[in-house]
Amino acid sequence: MAIATPFDPAARRGQLDITLPTRYAGTRRVTLRYELRGRAGAPLVLVAGGISANRHLGASAEFPESGWWDPQVGTGRALDPRRLRLLALDWLGADGSLDAPIDPADQGDAIAALLDALHEDRLDAFIGCSYGAVVGLQFAARHGDRLGRLVAVAGTHRAHPFASAWRALQRRAVALGALQCDEADGVVLARQLALLSYRTPAAYAARFGPARVVDGRVRVGAEDYLDHCAAGYAATTPPVAFLRLSESLDLQAVDPARITSPVTLVAVPGDLLVPLEDVHALAEGLRGETCLRLLDSIHGHDAFLKEHAAVSAILREALDDLVACDAAAVAA
Amino acid sequence: MAIATPFDPAARRGQLDITLPTRYAGTRRVTLRYELRGRAGAPLVLVAGGISANRHLGASAEFPESGWWDPQVGTGRALDPRRLRLLALDWLGADGSLDAPIDPADQGDAIAALLDALHEDRLDAFIGCSYGAVVGLQFAARHGDRLGRLVAVAGTHRAHPFASAWRALQRRAVALGALQCDEADGVVLARQLALLSYRTPAAYAARFGPARVVDGRVRVGAEDYLDHCAAGYAATTPPVAFLRLSESLDLQAVDPARITSPVTLVAVPGDLLVPLEDVHALAEGLRGETCLRLLDSIHGHDAFLKEHAAVSAILREALDDLVACDAAAVAA
């Protein structure tokens, strides 16, 4: 039986300059920013979200602001820092300093370099959602000897051409804004288009009412929501960071046969960006123990941020061996 | 048995200035442009397409350029000018001269006014696709005493909030372009976003390959297609026309219980803009004889422009009584 240790060690942040060979930008000196939290000696789990996520997973004593995955991270939650060491990083390129195509393989290699710098041999688990799943698959393919288990939520081995087209048009919006030296407006529109792709028609129907005429223009039910959500994003996201991380999703190409680690795949049947067929194709191609969990949700691609209980149950199950083994080791 | 008459009378075009009370723009003097083609005395069928369609349905001796629905219109086709009189019009607002919200009810009333001006009591059938279906439902609700049968393809009694959000962001693209006096680029992006919504992820997967890096940027498989299709549209569509007709789709609100005419509904299960649930809700609410045909197609909303044989069969079936009755009358 797993027994929690009673303390929750301090979260700490750091940054490391590393030399990274990249696929499209040559060998670069880059800065990696990370946050690490959890009991010393506990299993090490890297947790990665979408292109807008960052190294701050959840509120802690040291960093009390909300993280991007608070419902899953914290004492008593699926990702409990009393039982696990939780590592997260800001994506390579997230600060806008790398204005070149960023292959998701580069992100996987950056994570391996981060482990080296932290003197960690391996990750007991890599939990990735959306772009995090894309990078997790790269890490599993390229550094599988350093990985215990991958949990890949809403992401696959290839970019779907429809999702890629949707993202390419988001990048066109940024370009249209940039033409007039109004990059912020371009990023706002791009983010709104991205937000649209993250949910489902059913979710919009449940939430938003009909259009109205306001000041001689038609304003639809979702516009307040889209305005609100995109404004904050554009205010804090460098256009170059958005463009290059958006592109990176479209460069995903992993041969599933290169992955031999155990993998838990989590798919949302209504996900407009990651169709279930692609997750099935991935599951069939993987070489290691594979488990596919369906997350039935009205929220589509965003389900990992909305279906707290179901996601928690999947994470607990996927990490069960890890936590149990660790508890046994601690008890031994 | 229906026997075709051997001639295909001249197509003719006309335009009429009418006085039209509108919901949001007061009573206006507007110009309606129409094309009429077919055997004198044959059943009168109005045919209407999406917001980018116009009065030219198909090539004829008089107007040999391609129309927007050539596969369905012409000798031997489902809409055969030897058997039917085919009436089509440019949408109110399509010339960009009406810069105010255009309710789809206004379009229905404009069609009634056009019938008056042409001294026609009624339409034997109204065949509408996409926006044409939206307007057809308005015509059926408001002028049902002047309608034999409605065939509504890929359009319903209400705008779906997800589709509305998608369109609202297209209008934002036009606005972003207009900010820099570059409306054409805004319309291009808006049209590309619209094109994306007209197809399905499966159609993109079947057609487009992976992304490539070109000149330091990621270019996805569908970008050539989107560029090609949108350029022509932007070159010929006034931004105001796009904006106001796009808005008009979002203003759709018809009580199905007001419709007592026979209706054939045609739904595409994968249509991202018109979910099947909404078509079912419409079918349940209609008061007259109702027939629902599913058009199973990878092409989604655009199926009416792609599934020529299946659409033809549905149209022939829907118009069967009409053509048979007319043939009987001719034979009598």
XYZ file of C-alpha atoms in Angstrom:
664
model
C 0.000 0.000 0.000
C 1.322 3.404 -0.889
C 1.929 5.608 2.125
C 2.420 9.299 1.600
C 5.320 10.989 3.268
C 4.152 13.947 5.280
C 6.149 16.713 3.682
C 5.935 18.674 0.460
C 9.392 19.998 -0.269
C 9.936 23.389 -1.688
C 9.364 24.043 -5.331
C 12.402 25.549 -6.934
C 13.055 27.168 -10.256
C 16.209 27.268 -12.257
C 17.567 28.013 -15.659
C 20.379 26.387 -17.540
C 22.256 27.375 -20.640
C 22.893 24.373 -22.806
C 24.320 23.741 -26.233
C 21.705 22.027 -28.357
C 22.014 20.662 -31.874
C 18.731 21.493 -33.622
C 17.310 20.185 -36.840
C 16.678 23.486 -38.586
C 18.704 26.071 -36.655
C 22.104 24.412 -36.316
C 23.775 24.037 -32.936
C 22.555 26.739 -30.635
C 23.190 27.998 -27.150
C 19.750 28.037 -25.533
C 18.368 28.740 -22.096
C 16.089 26.181 -20.450
C 13.855 27.319 -17.621
C 12.446 24.671 -15.323
C 10.541 24.178 -12.105
C 11.060 21.136 -9.894
C 8.926 20.195 -6.965
C 8.503 17.127 -4.795
C 10.046 14.787 -2.289
C 13.740 14.075 -2.708
C 14.279 10.545 -3.974
C 10.728 10.130 -5.228
C 10.090 9.020 -8.805
C 10.820 11.751 -11.311
C 7.933 12.707 -13.593
C 8.130 15.298 -16.332
C 4.814 17.031 -16.967
C 4.263 19.018 -20.150
C 1.198 20.760 -21.547
C 0.250 22.564 -24.724
C 2.214 25.261 -26.523
C 0.808 27.871 -24.148
C 1.716 25.898 -21.001
C 4.867 26.536 -19.032
C 7.021 25.298 -16.170
C 4.529 26.276 -13.470
C 2.173 23.321 -13.073
C 0.368 24.300 -9.919
C 0.343 26.688 -6.991
C 2.860 25.978 -4.238
C 4.029 27.727 -1.082
C 6.955 29.179 -2.984
C 5.042 30.067 -6.145
C 1.461 30.622 -5.059
C 0.098 31.824 -8.387
C -2.128 29.403 -10.289
C -0.413 26.918 -12.550
C -1.742 25.562 -15.799
C -2.741 22.201 -14.255
C -3.734 22.969 -10.672
C -6.559 20.397 -10.579
C -4.044 17.582 -11.068
C -1.064 18.910 -9.112
C -0.763 19.226 -5.344
C -1.213 17.401 -2.103
C -3.767 14.633 -2.454
C -4.059 15.092 -6.194
C -2.983 12.694 -8.940
C 0.373 14.414 -9.254
C 1.212 14.662 -5.581
C 4.564 16.243 -4.725
C 4.684 14.149 -1.571
C 5.015 11.064 -3.759
C 6.550 12.308 -6.957
C 9.150 14.758 -8.080
C 7.472 16.886 -10.715
C 9.640 18.508 -13.336
C 8.324 20.977 -15.888
C 9.933 23.416 -18.271
C 9.195 26.374 -20.450
C 9.269 25.209 -24.043
C 12.317 25.898 -26.086
C 11.270 28.967 -28.061
C 8.639 30.121 -25.568
C 10.560 33.320 -24.852
C 10.596 34.267 -28.521
C 14.388 34.157 -28.727
C 14.561 31.303 -31.250
C 13.197 32.519 -34.565
C 13.625 29.350 -36.616
C 11.623 26.185 -37.175
C 11.660 24.116 -33.985
C 11.283 20.417 -34.535
C 9.513 18.669 -31.671
C 12.537 16.347 -31.685
C 14.566 19.383 -30.594
C 12.296 19.717 -27.571
C 12.814 16.053 -26.730
C 16.570 16.511 -26.979
C 16.397 19.644 -24.855
C 14.652 17.635 -22.150
C 17.389 14.991 -22.307
C 19.974 17.764 -21.974
C 18.061 19.172 -19.025
C 18.180 15.771 -17.331
C 21.938 15.649 -17.915
C 22.362 19.068 -16.405
C 20.270 18.048 -13.405
C 22.307 14.823 -13.085
C 19.235 12.695 -13.553
C 19.618 9.469 -15.473
C 16.016 9.025 -16.436
C 12.395 9.998 -16.164
C 10.197 7.494 -14.401
C 7.335 8.931 -16.384
C 6.669 11.609 -18.992
C 3.144 12.989 -18.922
C 2.416 15.119 -21.937
C -0.790 16.754 -23.093
C -1.291 18.172 -26.608
C 2.137 19.511 -27.651
C 3.463 17.831 -24.524
C 2.308 14.480 -25.913
C 3.941 15.282 -29.248
C 7.237 15.995 -27.508
C 6.799 13.010 -25.212
C 6.567 10.719 -28.226
C 9.785 12.244 -29.568
C 11.479 11.731 -26.218
C 10.287 8.116 -26.147
C 11.555 7.510 -29.682
C 14.916 9.230 -29.203
C 15.679 8.637 -25.528
C 13.602 5.592 -24.728
C 16.389 4.161 -22.554
C 15.821 7.074 -20.204
C 12.043 6.669 -19.910
C 9.877 4.531 -17.657
C 6.422 5.278 -19.078
C 4.867 7.799 -21.401
C 1.361 9.127 -20.859
C 0.394 10.893 -24.084
C -2.861 12.845 -23.900
C -4.407 14.361 -27.046
C -1.310 14.096 -29.187
C 0.063 11.652 -31.729
C 3.022 10.739 -33.897
C 1.976 12.907 -36.822
C 0.323 16.256 -37.357
C -3.101 15.850 -38.874
C -3.382 17.797 -42.164
C -6.639 19.448 -41.101
C -5.214 20.569 -37.770
C -2.110 21.773 -39.610
C -4.210 23.822 -42.002
C -6.081 25.343 -39.053
C -2.787 26.303 -37.443
C -1.299 27.607 -40.688
C -4.217 30.038 -40.916
C -3.542 31.137 -37.345
C -0.031 31.973 -38.431
C -1.446 33.902 -41.369
C -3.416 35.979 -38.886
C -0.193 36.877 -37.082
C 1.392 37.732 -40.426
C -1.580 39.917 -41.356
C -1.218 41.779 -38.078
C 2.535 42.110 -38.532
C 2.070 43.708 -41.951
C 0.574 46.706 -40.229
C 2.938 46.669 -37.256
C 0.034 45.439 -35.183
C 1.300 42.056 -34.142
C -0.766 41.990 -30.964
C -4.045 42.081 -32.907
C -2.741 39.315 -35.129
C -1.850 37.160 -32.136
C -5.273 37.818 -30.611
C -7.021 36.557 -33.736
C -4.655 33.594 -33.998
C -5.338 32.632 -30.419
C -9.082 32.950 -30.929
C -8.846 30.598 -33.883
C -6.817 28.197 -31.767
C -9.355 28.362 -28.932
C -12.095 27.490 -31.398
C -10.214 24.352 -32.394
C -9.730 23.279 -28.780
C -13.432 22.743 -28.099
C -16.337 21.051 -29.881
C -19.476 22.287 -31.598
C -21.504 20.625 -28.828
C -19.620 22.571 -26.167
C -20.349 25.829 -27.965
C -24.006 24.919 -28.360
C -24.267 24.179 -24.637
C -22.640 27.435 -23.616
C -23.414 30.195 -26.075
C -26.650 31.786 -27.179
C -27.693 33.300 -30.491
C -26.172 36.277 -32.265
C -27.316 39.841 -31.628
C -27.035 43.050 -33.582
C -24.927 45.543 -31.621
C -24.119 48.959 -33.060
C -24.944 47.882 -36.572
C -22.799 44.741 -36.446
C -23.660 41.142 -35.711
C -22.034 39.880 -32.536
C -22.238 36.133 -31.931
C -22.637 34.395 -28.605
C -19.030 33.270 -28.238
C -17.317 36.571 -29.002
C -17.111 37.785 -25.414
C -15.501 34.503 -24.388
C -13.062 34.542 -27.295
C -12.136 38.168 -26.645
C -11.570 37.573 -22.972
C -9.463 34.447 -23.354
C -7.298 35.721 -26.174
C -6.458 39.140 -24.764
C -4.412 37.811 -21.858
C -2.594 35.372 -24.083
C -1.576 37.991 -26.611
C -0.391 40.304 -23.851
C 2.074 37.720 -22.548
C 3.094 35.756 -25.656
C 5.756 37.005 -28.048
C 4.479 36.602 -31.632
C 7.647 34.725 -32.566
C 7.047 32.241 -29.761
C 3.500 31.609 -30.923
C 4.549 31.214 -34.547
C 7.445 28.871 -33.900
C 5.649 26.636 -31.412
C 2.570 26.507 -33.620
C 4.813 25.465 -36.513
C 6.478 22.877 -34.322
C 3.205 21.014 -33.913
C 3.042 20.721 -37.692
C 6.534 19.248 -37.930
C 5.637 16.226 -35.827
C 6.703 12.983 -37.512
C 7.624 10.025 -35.315
C 7.775 6.397 -36.388
C 5.782 4.619 -33.650
C 7.905 1.511 -34.185
C 10.815 3.361 -32.622
C 8.970 3.495 -29.296
C 9.398 0.492 -27.023
C 8.583 2.062 -23.639
C 5.196 1.420 -22.050
C 2.732 4.027 -23.271
C -0.663 5.126 -22.024
C -2.528 6.921 -24.785
C -5.462 9.126 -23.890
C -7.809 10.143 -26.692
C -10.908 12.310 -26.769
C -13.333 11.043 -29.435
C -14.564 14.545 -30.306
C -11.107 16.143 -30.530
C -11.085 18.220 -33.722
C -7.289 18.389 -33.851
C -6.373 14.802 -32.978
C -8.853 12.426 -34.614
C -9.349 9.095 -32.925
C -8.176 7.270 -36.067
C -4.723 8.755 -35.646
C -4.557 7.623 -32.028
C -5.579 4.137 -33.102
C -2.883 4.141 -35.788
C -0.352 5.186 -33.179
C -1.506 2.509 -30.746
C -1.156 -0.133 -33.414
C 2.356 0.985 -34.302
C 3.897 1.152 -30.836
C 6.233 -1.691 -29.890
C 5.923 -1.651 -26.107
C 3.058 -2.280 -23.732
C 0.286 0.039 -24.863
C -2.878 1.108 -23.149
C -5.523 3.304 -24.793
C -7.918 5.237 -22.610
C -10.863 7.100 -24.105
C -11.793 10.320 -22.417
C -15.365 10.968 -23.406
C -15.871 14.684 -23.111
C -17.865 17.470 -24.662
C -14.743 19.632 -24.383
C -12.765 18.045 -27.202
C -9.054 18.763 -27.333
C -9.281 20.777 -24.105
C -10.660 17.822 -22.128
C -7.363 17.429 -20.259
C -7.958 20.872 -18.779
C -11.639 20.300 -18.021
C -12.381 16.685 -17.080
C -10.586 16.792 -13.761
C -11.933 13.602 -12.216
C -11.574 11.431 -15.300
C -8.073 12.705 -16.041
C -7.070 12.217 -12.445
C -8.257 8.604 -12.527
C -6.275 7.942 -15.706
C -3.126 9.524 -14.273
C -3.437 7.615 -11.009
C -3.828 4.358 -12.872
C -0.896 5.096 -15.181
C 1.352 6.025 -12.261
C 0.070 3.317 -9.947
C 3.037 0.981 -10.340
C 5.430 3.850 -9.970
C 3.921 5.125 -6.746
C 3.440 1.615 -5.352
C 7.041 0.629 -6.177
C 8.312 3.793 -4.634
C 6.227 3.319 -1.517
C 7.555 -0.223 -1.244
C 11.090 1.077 -1.638
C 10.510 3.692 1.014
C 8.961 1.080 3.314
C 11.769 -1.419 2.676
C -43.960 8.821 -67.959
C -42.288 12.173 -68.213
C -41.356 13.125 -71.743
C -38.865 15.895 -72.249
C -39.715 18.603 -74.698
C -36.973 18.949 -77.270
C -35.995 22.547 -76.749
C -34.005 24.433 -74.127
C -35.143 28.021 -74.257
C -32.781 30.854 -73.887
C -31.428 31.832 -70.531
C -32.039 35.454 -69.806
C -30.824 37.852 -67.185
C -32.514 40.829 -65.728
C -32.397 43.243 -62.874
C -35.188 44.903 -61.008
C -35.245 47.775 -58.575
C -37.637 47.043 -55.760
C -38.587 48.698 -52.506
C -37.898 46.298 -49.673
C -38.667 46.694 -45.981
C -35.679 45.202 -44.118
C -35.323 44.242 -40.512
C -32.208 46.249 -39.678
C -31.838 48.771 -42.507
C -35.321 50.237 -42.819
C -37.131 50.329 -46.138
C -34.605 50.391 -48.947
C -34.551 50.645 -52.676
C -32.502 47.650 -53.768
C -31.513 46.065 -57.060
C -32.172 42.368 -57.623
C -30.231 40.579 -60.345
C -31.619 37.296 -61.596
C -31.176 34.678 -64.271
C -34.085 32.626 -65.614
C -33.800 29.646 -67.843
C -36.110 26.881 -69.013
C -39.187 25.962 -70.945
C -42.052 28.407 -70.824
C -44.882 27.045 -68.703
C -42.723 24.493 -66.929
C -42.685 24.331 -63.123
C -40.783 27.225 -61.596
C -37.897 26.264 -59.313
C -35.721 28.728 -57.460
C -32.192 27.445 -56.909
C -29.942 29.116 -54.361
C -26.469 28.253 -53.101
C -24.076 29.506 -50.467
C -23.085 33.081 -49.767
C -20.536 32.935 -52.569
C -22.996 31.568 -55.129
C -24.826 33.747 -57.600
C -27.520 33.835 -60.262
C -25.529 31.809 -62.777
C -26.277 28.167 -62.032
C -24.766 26.516 -65.060
C -23.364 27.114 -68.501
C -25.902 27.805 -71.246
C -25.752 28.844 -74.892
C -26.319 32.438 -73.861
C -23.986 32.410 -70.858
C -21.395 29.766 -71.587
C -19.166 30.387 -68.590
C -19.288 27.803 -65.796
C -21.966 28.226 -63.175
C -21.709 27.325 -59.519
C -23.793 24.135 -59.944
C -23.030 22.853 -63.438
C -23.147 19.160 -62.457
C -26.835 19.509 -61.522
C -28.020 21.990 -64.134
C -28.465 21.352 -67.841
C -29.968 19.004 -70.365
C -30.348 15.531 -68.900
C -29.316 16.631 -65.442
C -31.455 16.768 -62.312
C -32.301 20.409 -62.938
C -33.140 20.161 -66.609
C -34.221 23.377 -68.311
C -36.301 21.316 -70.734
C -38.538 20.330 -67.822
C -38.183 23.130 -65.337
C -37.873 26.863 -65.295
C -34.846 27.614 -63.160
C -34.682 30.942 -61.410
C -31.650 32.154 -59.488
C -30.547 35.494 -58.109
C -27.563 37.311 -56.767
C -28.026 37.653 -53.033
C -29.217 40.930 -51.675
C -25.974 42.521 -50.499
C -23.731 40.555 -52.856
C -22.666 43.713 -54.691
C -21.501 45.342 -51.463
C -24.001 48.189 -51.731
C -25.933 47.289 -48.571
C -23.706 47.922 -45.571
C -26.099 46.920 -42.801
C -27.105 43.670 -41.121
C -29.096 41.575 -43.589
C -31.557 39.227 -41.989
C -32.101 36.043 -43.988
C -35.788 36.929 -43.734
C -34.968 39.956 -45.872
C -33.650 37.625 -48.560
C -36.843 35.585 -48.385
C -38.900 38.742 -48.771
C -36.710 39.902 -51.640
C -37.440 36.633 -53.433
C -41.167 37.157 -52.901
C -40.803 40.667 -54.321
C -38.904 39.256 -57.280
C -41.752 36.827 -57.942
C -44.192 39.736 -57.854
C -42.096 41.686 -60.309
C -41.920 38.659 -62.612
C -45.701 38.189 -62.263
C -45.249 34.716 -60.827
C -47.659 33.599 -58.153
C -45.516 30.906 -56.650
C -42.467 28.694 -56.706
C -43.165 25.055 -57.388
C -39.971 24.330 -55.542
C -37.200 26.154 -53.719
C -33.888 24.313 -53.705
C -31.430 25.888 -51.323
C -27.965 24.794 -50.253
C -26.124 26.237 -47.242
C -27.205 29.905 -47.078
C -29.736 29.015 -49.754
C -31.319 26.536 -47.346
C -31.332 29.156 -44.603
C -33.161 31.581 -46.904
C -35.426 28.813 -48.187
C -36.596 28.114 -44.655
C -37.342 31.813 -44.243
C -39.281 31.850 -47.486
C -41.220 28.770 -46.398
C -42.029 30.335 -43.022
C -43.005 33.751 -44.421
C -44.402 32.946 -47.851
C -45.465 29.336 -47.490
C -48.626 29.962 -49.506
C -46.372 30.630 -52.474
C -44.275 27.478 -52.166
C -44.755 23.930 -53.435
C -41.780 22.188 -51.840
C -38.582 23.187 -50.125
C -35.385 21.209 -50.549
C -32.999 22.436 -47.848
C -29.453 21.109 -48.136
C -26.921 21.727 -45.353
C -28.837 24.498 -43.660
C -31.222 24.774 -40.739
C -33.543 27.039 -38.801
C -30.853 28.378 -36.494
C -27.196 29.293 -36.696
C -25.086 26.896 -34.696
C -23.011 28.770 -32.073
C -19.796 27.022 -33.120
C -20.326 27.834 -36.783
C -21.185 31.387 -35.771
C -17.966 31.710 -33.797
C -16.016 30.405 -36.767
C -17.639 32.999 -39.007
C -17.195 35.801 -36.494
C -13.453 35.137 -36.564
C -13.525 35.303 -40.363
C -15.038 38.755 -40.019
C -12.288 39.662 -37.558
C -9.776 38.742 -40.243
C -11.426 41.191 -42.625
C -11.372 43.821 -39.892
C -7.689 43.161 -39.232
C -6.957 43.635 -42.918
C -9.091 46.771 -43.066
C -7.108 48.349 -40.230
C -4.162 48.620 -42.559
C -6.178 49.468 -45.660
C -5.426 45.976 -46.894
C -8.888 44.592 -47.090
C -8.018 42.118 -49.821
C -5.580 40.258 -47.568
C -8.201 40.182 -44.842
C -10.793 38.739 -47.203
C -8.277 36.137 -48.392
C -7.679 34.939 -44.845
C -11.398 35.015 -44.075
C -12.163 32.926 -47.134
C -9.423 30.445 -46.241
C -10.960 30.044 -42.803
C -14.348 29.529 -44.413
C -12.950 26.941 -46.827
C -11.501 25.047 -43.877
C -14.945 24.853 -42.285
C -16.540 23.568 -45.488
C -14.644 20.281 -45.511
C -13.797 17.584 -42.966
C -10.597 16.433 -41.285
C -10.903 13.143 -43.182
C -11.012 14.996 -46.501
C -7.847 16.897 -45.604
C -6.116 13.711 -44.505
C -6.994 12.036 -47.792
C -5.738 14.925 -49.886
C -2.844 16.680 -48.219
C 0.591 15.520 -47.174
C 2.842 16.556 -44.313
C 4.324 19.981 -43.651
C 7.667 21.076 -45.105
C 10.131 23.769 -44.175
C 10.383 26.293 -47.006
C 12.594 29.348 -46.710
C 12.784 29.071 -42.951
C 9.023 28.756 -42.473
C 6.779 25.759 -42.049
C 4.375 25.330 -44.947
C 1.615 22.768 -44.448
C 0.141 20.490 -47.074
C -3.093 22.422 -47.583
C -1.614 25.895 -47.993
C -1.312 25.778 -51.792
C -4.956 24.743 -52.049
C -6.122 27.403 -49.617
C -4.088 30.087 -51.355
C -5.377 29.126 -54.770
C -9.043 28.952 -53.811
C -9.115 32.120 -51.755
C -7.287 34.408 -54.166
C -9.990 34.334 -56.824
C -12.704 34.868 -54.273
C -11.057 37.904 -52.729
C -10.461 39.407 -56.153
C -14.162 39.361 -56.988
C -15.907 39.798 -53.631
C -16.374 43.224 -52.050
C -15.376 43.010 -48.359
C -18.718 44.521 -47.360
C -20.553 41.793 -49.248
C -18.572 39.075 -47.519
C -19.077 40.647 -44.093
C -22.813 41.231 -44.422
C -23.644 37.845 -45.946
C -21.463 36.082 -43.392
C -23.314 37.938 -40.649
C -26.618 37.030 -42.240
C -25.943 33.332 -41.683
C -25.572 34.099 -37.985
C -28.900 35.902 -37.811
C -30.865 32.832 -38.858
C -33.763 32.147 -36.498
C -36.883 30.459 -37.856
C -39.555 28.701 -35.854
C -39.945 25.375 -37.702
C -43.581 25.238 -36.598
C -44.312 28.097 -38.992
C -43.429 25.881 -41.940
C -46.259 23.764 -43.337
C -45.000 23.161 -46.881
C -43.497 19.783 -47.772
C -39.783 19.842 -47.014
C -36.922 17.605 -48.069
C -34.004 18.057 -45.680
C -30.564 16.927 -46.768
C -27.921 16.564 -44.065
C -24.274 15.556 -44.208
C -23.305 13.725 -41.010
C -19.741 15.134 -40.986
C -20.772 18.750 -41.673
C -18.811 20.900 -39.197
C -21.130 23.884 -39.636
C -24.530 22.181 -39.586
C -24.490 19.355 -37.036
C -26.879 16.502 -37.660
C -28.608 17.168 -34.325
C -29.785 20.535 -35.596
C -31.206 18.972 -38.737
C -33.023 16.411 -36.601
C -34.406 19.184 -34.412
C -35.610 20.997 -37.507
C -37.190 17.838 -38.932
C -39.053 17.254 -35.696
C -40.371 20.815 -35.620
C -41.700 21.099 -39.156
C -45.473 20.876 -39.572
C -45.749 19.607 -43.127
C -44.671 16.423 -44.853
C -40.989 16.050 -44.065
C -38.366 13.840 -45.586
C -34.789 13.637 -44.281
C -32.054 12.395 -46.594
C -28.563 11.721 -45.287
C -25.767 12.484 -47.687
C -22.835 10.472 -46.460
C -19.741 12.236 -47.714
C -16.156 12.844 -46.748
C -16.596 16.399 -48.005
C -18.693 17.717 -45.140
C -20.551 20.971 -45.714
C -19.323 21.105 -49.325
C -20.911 17.753 -50.192
C -23.581 19.464 -52.285
C -20.809 20.669 -54.585
C -18.948 17.364 -54.666
C -21.306 14.381 -54.468
C -22.821 14.870 -57.879
C -24.552 11.515 -58.295
C -26.009 11.345 -54.791
C -27.217 14.948 -54.906
C -28.714 14.401 -58.319
C -30.644 11.376 -57.073
C -32.014 13.340 -54.132
C -33.046 16.252 -56.338
C -34.713 13.964 -58.870
C -36.658 12.234 -56.142
C -37.693 15.514 -54.545
C -38.843 16.944 -57.866
C -40.343 13.721 -59.167
C -43.981 14.634 -58.546
C -43.415 18.044 -60.022
C -41.907 16.761 -63.245
C -44.406 13.927 -63.552
C -47.385 16.250 -63.001
C -46.015 18.673 -65.519
C -45.390 15.942 -68.058
C -48.954 14.756 -67.538
C -50.232 18.290 -68.051
C -48.205 18.641 -71.201
C -49.438 15.266 -72.439
C -53.091 16.047 -71.607
